[in-house]
Coordinates of C-alpha atoms and ligand atoms in Angstrom, one line a residue:
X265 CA -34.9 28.2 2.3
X266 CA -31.4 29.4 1.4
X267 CA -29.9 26.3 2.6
X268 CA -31.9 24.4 0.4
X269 CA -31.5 26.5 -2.4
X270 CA -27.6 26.3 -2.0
X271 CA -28.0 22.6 -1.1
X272 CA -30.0 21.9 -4.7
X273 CA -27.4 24.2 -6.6
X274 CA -24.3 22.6 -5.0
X275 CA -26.3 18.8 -5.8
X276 CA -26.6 19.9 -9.1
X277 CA -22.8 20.6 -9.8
X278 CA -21.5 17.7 -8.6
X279 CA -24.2 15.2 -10.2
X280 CA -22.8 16.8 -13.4
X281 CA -19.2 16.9 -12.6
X282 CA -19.2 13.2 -11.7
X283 CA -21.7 12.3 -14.4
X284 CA -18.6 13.1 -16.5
X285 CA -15.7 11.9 -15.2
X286 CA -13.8 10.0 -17.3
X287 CA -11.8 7.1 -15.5
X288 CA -9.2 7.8 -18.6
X289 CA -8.2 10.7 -16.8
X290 CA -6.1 9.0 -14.9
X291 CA -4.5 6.5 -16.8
X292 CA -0.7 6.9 -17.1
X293 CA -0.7 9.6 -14.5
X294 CA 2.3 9.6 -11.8
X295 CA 0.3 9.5 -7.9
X296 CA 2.4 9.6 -4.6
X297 CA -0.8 8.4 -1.9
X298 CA 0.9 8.6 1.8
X299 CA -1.1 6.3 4.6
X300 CA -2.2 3.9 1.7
X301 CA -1.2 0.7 4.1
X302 CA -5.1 0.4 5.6
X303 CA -7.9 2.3 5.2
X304 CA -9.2 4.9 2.8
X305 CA -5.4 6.0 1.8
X306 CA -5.0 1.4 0.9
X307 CA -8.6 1.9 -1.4
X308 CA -7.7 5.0 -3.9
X309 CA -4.7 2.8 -4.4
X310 CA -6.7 0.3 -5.3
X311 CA -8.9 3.0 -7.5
X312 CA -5.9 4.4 -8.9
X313 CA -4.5 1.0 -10.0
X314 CA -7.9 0.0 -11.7
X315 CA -7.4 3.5 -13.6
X316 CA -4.0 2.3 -15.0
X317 CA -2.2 5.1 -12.6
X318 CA 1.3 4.9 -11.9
X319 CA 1.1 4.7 -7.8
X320 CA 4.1 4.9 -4.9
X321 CA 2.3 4.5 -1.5
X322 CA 4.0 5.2 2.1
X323 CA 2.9 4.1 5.8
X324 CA 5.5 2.7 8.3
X325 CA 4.2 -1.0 8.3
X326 CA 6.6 -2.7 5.1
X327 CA 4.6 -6.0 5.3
X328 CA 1.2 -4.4 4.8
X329 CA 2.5 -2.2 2.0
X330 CA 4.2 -5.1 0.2
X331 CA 0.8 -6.4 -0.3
X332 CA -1.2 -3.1 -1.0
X333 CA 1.8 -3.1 -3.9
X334 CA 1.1 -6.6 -5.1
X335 CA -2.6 -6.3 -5.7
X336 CA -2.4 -2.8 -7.2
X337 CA 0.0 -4.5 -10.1
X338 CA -2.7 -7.4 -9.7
X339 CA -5.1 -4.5 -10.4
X340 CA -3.5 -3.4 -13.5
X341 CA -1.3 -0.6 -12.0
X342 CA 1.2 1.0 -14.6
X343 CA 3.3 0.6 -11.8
X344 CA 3.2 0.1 -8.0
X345 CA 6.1 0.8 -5.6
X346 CA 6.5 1.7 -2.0
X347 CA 8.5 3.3 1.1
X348 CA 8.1 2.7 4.6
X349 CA 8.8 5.0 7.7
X350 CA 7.4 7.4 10.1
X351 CA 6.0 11.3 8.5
X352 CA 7.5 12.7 12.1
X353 CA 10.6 12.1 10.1
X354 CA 10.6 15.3 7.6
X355 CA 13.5 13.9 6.0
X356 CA 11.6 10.8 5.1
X357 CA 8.4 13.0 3.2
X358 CA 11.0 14.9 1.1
X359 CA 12.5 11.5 0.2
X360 CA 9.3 10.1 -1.0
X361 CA 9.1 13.0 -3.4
X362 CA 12.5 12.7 -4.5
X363 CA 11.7 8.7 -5.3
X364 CA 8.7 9.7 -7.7
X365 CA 11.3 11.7 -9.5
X366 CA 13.9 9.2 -9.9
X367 CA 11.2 6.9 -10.9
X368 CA 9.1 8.8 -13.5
X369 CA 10.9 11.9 -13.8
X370 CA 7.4 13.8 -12.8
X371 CA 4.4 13.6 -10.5
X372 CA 1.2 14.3 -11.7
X373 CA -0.9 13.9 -8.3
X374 CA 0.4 14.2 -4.4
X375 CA -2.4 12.5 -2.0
X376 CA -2.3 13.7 1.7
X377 CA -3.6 11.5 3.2
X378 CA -1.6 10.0 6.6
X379 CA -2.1 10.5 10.6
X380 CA -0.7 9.7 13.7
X381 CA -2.0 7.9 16.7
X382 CA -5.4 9.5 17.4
X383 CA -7.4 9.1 20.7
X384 CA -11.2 9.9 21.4
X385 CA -11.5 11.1 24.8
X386 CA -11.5 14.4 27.3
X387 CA -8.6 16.0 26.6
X388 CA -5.7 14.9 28.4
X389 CA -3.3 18.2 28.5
X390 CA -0.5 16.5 27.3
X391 CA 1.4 19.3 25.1
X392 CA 4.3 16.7 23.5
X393 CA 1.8 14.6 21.9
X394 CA 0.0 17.5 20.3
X395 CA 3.7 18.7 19.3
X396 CA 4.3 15.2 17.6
X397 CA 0.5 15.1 16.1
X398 CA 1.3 18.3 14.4
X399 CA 4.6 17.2 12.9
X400 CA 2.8 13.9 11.6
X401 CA -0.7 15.1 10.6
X402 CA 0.5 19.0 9.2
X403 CA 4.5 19.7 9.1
X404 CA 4.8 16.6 6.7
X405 CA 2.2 18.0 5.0
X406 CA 3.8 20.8 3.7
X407 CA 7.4 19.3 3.9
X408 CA 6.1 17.0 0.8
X409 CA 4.3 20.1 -0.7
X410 CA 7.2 22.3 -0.8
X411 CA 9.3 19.4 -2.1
X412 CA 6.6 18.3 -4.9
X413 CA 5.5 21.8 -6.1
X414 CA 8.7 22.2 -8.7
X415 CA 7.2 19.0 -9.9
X416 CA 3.3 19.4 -9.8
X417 CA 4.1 22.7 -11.5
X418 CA 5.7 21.5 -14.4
X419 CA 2.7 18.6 -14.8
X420 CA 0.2 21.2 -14.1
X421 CA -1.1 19.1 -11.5
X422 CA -2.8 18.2 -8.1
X423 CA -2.7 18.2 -4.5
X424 CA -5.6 16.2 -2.3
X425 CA -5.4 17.0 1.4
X426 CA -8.1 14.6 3.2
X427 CA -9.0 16.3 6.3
X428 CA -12.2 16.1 8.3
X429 CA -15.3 17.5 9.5
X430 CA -13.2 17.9 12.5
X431 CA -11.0 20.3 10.6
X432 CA -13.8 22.9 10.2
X433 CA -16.1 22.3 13.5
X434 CA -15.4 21.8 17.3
X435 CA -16.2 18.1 17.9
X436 CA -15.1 17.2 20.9
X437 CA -13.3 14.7 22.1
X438 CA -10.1 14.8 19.4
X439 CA -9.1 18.4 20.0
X440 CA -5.4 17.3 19.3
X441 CA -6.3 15.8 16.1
X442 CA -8.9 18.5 15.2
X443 CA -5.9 21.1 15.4
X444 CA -3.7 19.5 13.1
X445 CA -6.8 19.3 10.7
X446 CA -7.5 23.2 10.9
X447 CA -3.9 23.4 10.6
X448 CA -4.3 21.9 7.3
X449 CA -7.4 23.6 5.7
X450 CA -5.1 27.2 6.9
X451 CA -2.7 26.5 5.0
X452 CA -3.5 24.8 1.9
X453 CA -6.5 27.2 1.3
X454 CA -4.0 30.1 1.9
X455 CA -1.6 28.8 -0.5
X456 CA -4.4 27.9 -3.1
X457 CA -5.2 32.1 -3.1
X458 CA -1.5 32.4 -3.7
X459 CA -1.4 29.6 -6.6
X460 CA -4.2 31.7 -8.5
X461 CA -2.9 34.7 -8.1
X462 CA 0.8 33.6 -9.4
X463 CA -1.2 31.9 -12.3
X464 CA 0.3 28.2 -11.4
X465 CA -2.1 25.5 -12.7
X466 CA -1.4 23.4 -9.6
X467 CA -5.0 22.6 -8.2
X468 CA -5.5 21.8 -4.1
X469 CA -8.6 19.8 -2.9
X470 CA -9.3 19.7 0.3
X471 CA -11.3 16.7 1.5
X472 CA -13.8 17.0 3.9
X473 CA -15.1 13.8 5.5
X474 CA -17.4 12.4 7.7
X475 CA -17.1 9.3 9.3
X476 CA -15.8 6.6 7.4
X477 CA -16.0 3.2 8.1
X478 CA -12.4 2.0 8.3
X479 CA -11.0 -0.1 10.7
X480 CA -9.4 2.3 12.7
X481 CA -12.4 5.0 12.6
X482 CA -14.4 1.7 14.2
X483 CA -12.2 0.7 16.5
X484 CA -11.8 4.6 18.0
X485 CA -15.6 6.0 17.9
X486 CA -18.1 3.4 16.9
X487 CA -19.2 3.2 20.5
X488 CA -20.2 7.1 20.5
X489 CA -21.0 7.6 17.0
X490 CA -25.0 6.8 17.0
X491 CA -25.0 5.9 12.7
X492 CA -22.5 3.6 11.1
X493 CA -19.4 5.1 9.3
X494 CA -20.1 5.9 5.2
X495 CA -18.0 3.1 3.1
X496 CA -14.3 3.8 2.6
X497 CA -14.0 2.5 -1.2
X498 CA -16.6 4.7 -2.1
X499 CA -15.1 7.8 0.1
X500 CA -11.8 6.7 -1.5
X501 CA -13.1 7.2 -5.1
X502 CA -14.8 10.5 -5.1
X503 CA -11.7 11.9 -3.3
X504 CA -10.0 11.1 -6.5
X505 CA -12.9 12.4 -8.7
X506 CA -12.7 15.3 -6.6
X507 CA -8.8 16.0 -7.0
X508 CA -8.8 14.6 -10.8
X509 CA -11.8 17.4 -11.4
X510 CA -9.5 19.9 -9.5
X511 CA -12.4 21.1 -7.2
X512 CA -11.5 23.2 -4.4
X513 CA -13.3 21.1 -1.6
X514 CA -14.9 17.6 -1.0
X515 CA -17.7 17.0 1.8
X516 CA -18.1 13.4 1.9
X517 CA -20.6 12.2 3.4
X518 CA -22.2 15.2 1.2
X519 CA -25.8 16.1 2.5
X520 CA -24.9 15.7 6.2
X521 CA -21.3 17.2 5.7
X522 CA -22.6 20.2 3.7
X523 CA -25.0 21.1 6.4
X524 CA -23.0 20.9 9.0
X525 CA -20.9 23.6 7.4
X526 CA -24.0 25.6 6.4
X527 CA -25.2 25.8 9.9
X528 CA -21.8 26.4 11.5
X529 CA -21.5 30.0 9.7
X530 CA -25.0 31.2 10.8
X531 CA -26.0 29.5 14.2
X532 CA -22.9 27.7 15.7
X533 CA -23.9 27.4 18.9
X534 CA -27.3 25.3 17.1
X535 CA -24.5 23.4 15.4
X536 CA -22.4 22.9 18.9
X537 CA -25.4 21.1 20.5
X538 CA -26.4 19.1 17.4
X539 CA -22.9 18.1 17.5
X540 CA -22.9 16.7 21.0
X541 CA -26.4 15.4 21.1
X542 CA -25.3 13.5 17.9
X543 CA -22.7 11.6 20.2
X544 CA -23.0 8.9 23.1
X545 CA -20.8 10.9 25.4
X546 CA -21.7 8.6 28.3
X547 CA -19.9 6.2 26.4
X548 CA -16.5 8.1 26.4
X549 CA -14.7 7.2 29.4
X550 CA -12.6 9.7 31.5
X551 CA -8.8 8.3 31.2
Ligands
NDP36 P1 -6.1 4.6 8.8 O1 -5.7 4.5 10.3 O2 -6.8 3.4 8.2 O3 -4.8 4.9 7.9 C1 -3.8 5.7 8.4 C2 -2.6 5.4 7.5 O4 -1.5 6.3 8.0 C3 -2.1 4.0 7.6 O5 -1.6 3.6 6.3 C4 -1.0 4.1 8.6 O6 -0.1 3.0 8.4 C5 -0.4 5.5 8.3 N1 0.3 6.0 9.4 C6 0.0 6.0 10.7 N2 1.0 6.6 11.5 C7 1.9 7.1 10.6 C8 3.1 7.7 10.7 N3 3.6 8.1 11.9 N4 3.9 8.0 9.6 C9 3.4 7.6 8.4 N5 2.3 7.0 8.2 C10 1.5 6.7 9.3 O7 -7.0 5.9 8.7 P2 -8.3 6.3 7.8 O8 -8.2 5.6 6.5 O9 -9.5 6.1 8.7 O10 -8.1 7.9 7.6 C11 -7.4 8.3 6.4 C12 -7.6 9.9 6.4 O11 -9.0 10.2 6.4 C13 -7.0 10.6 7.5 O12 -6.4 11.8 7.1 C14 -8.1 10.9 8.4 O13 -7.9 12.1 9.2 C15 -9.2 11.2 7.4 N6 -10.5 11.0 8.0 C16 -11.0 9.8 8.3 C17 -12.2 9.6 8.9 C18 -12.8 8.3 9.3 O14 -13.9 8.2 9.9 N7 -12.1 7.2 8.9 C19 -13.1 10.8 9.2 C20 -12.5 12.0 8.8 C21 -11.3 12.1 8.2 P3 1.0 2.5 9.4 O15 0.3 2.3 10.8 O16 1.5 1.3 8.8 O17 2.1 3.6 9.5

């Protein structure tokens, strides 16, 4: 009963909230969106563009970001621009920030969106990868934080962290990946508390997803996952609603997302075997 009591309340809110959001919002604004050459990070471009956004978008592969570029001015961009290279490179994350200021002399919005090479299997005790996961998926996290904040707190404005369902429960099978996403939601949600407290009007969402039908999602778990992955243009817009509305979290896929999280805080292990019986372990093969 409380579930659905919380579940009706917490529909409720965001029915309205995105009931009335204004696509004007956004127009003008200055957006950095990193790992914007494929998948959901390549569709809020796309959003963002539509919107009239100014948008610079990172990933290592030049080629695919000259084209992401071309149809977000295509799109109506205000203006679209791009830098390629690797997040283990900290250097490279502060130099993206310092290219939104030398471009527009501000930045309204900083979208966290890039990872590393994930695999989906049994744990293969291999320490350096989860050293260079953590610099990719979390350090450059924060590196572009810390460089952006003077920026964001000037604009008053926002900071989207997409993490995962796999950042707030024990799925197994990516428990490299899921530490870099627990990582994240430490962090951010830590220096949220100190953001309110200091008074700074600089807003952090972090994203919560399911699974996502992108091309790499498919490629790495469609053969365990029993349902197909939500849509990514869709998961790609309400992330922006989400940070544009400054909430504090997003749970997309909502219902299933939400309830997951419900569950975990009153009968985890319940939530453990759900978890695995929603998977085709025999599927995952022992590397
Ligand atoms: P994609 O694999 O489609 O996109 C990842 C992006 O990151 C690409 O642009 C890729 O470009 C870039 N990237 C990869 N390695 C590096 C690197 N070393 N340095 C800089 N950029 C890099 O991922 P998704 O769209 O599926 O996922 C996007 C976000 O959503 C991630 O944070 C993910 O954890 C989260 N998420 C996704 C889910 C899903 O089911 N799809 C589920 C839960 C969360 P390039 O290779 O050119 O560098």
């Amino acid at each position: 009963r409380e579930i659905s009591v919380v579940c009706a309340v917490d529909c409720l809110i965001l029915l309205i909230s995105f009931l009335i959001f204004p696509v004007q919002m956004l127009k003008g604004k200055r957006v950095i969106i990193t790992g914007a050459s494929t998948g959901i990070g390549e569709q809020m471009a796309y959003h963002l563009a539509r919107m009239g956004a100014h948008v610079l978008i990172t990933a290592r592969t030049e080629a695919k970001l000259q084209k992401v570029v071309t149809r977000c001015l295509e799109l109506g961009a205000a203006s679209a621009h791009y830098m390629n290279g690797s997040m283990e490179d900290m250097a490279l994350a502060e130099d993206v920030v310092k290219e939104a200021k030398q471009l527009w002399g501000g930045l309204d919005m900083l979208i966290l969106n890039h990872i590393g090479y994930t695999y989906f299997n049994y744990f293969d005790g291999d320490v350096e990868y989860i050293r260079k996961l953590l610099e990719i998926n979390f350090l450059s996290y924060v590196a572009m934080t810390v460089s952006a904040l003077p920026m964001l707190k000037e604009s008053g404005g926002s900071i989207l962290v997409v993490s995962s369902t796999a950042g707030k429960i024990g799925i197994p099978f990516v428990a490299p990946y899921s530490a870099t996403k627990f990582a994240l939601d430490g962090f951010f949600s830590s220096l949220r508390q100190e953001l309110i407290i200091e008074n700074i009007n600089v807003s952090i969402t972090l994203c919560i997803l399911g699974y996502i039908a992108t091309e790499t999602a498919e490629k790495t778990v469609s053969h365990v996952m029993q349902k197909p992955g939500a849509p990514k243009e869709e998961c790609a817009l309400e992330i922006i609603k989400s940070g544009a509305l400054r909430k504090r979290e997003l749970y997309y896929p909502y219902t299933i997302v939400r309830i997951a999280l419900l569950i975990r805080d009153w009968a985890p292990e319940f939530l453990d075997s759900l978890t695995r019986n929603s998977l085709n372990v025999e599927n995952v093969k022992k590397s």
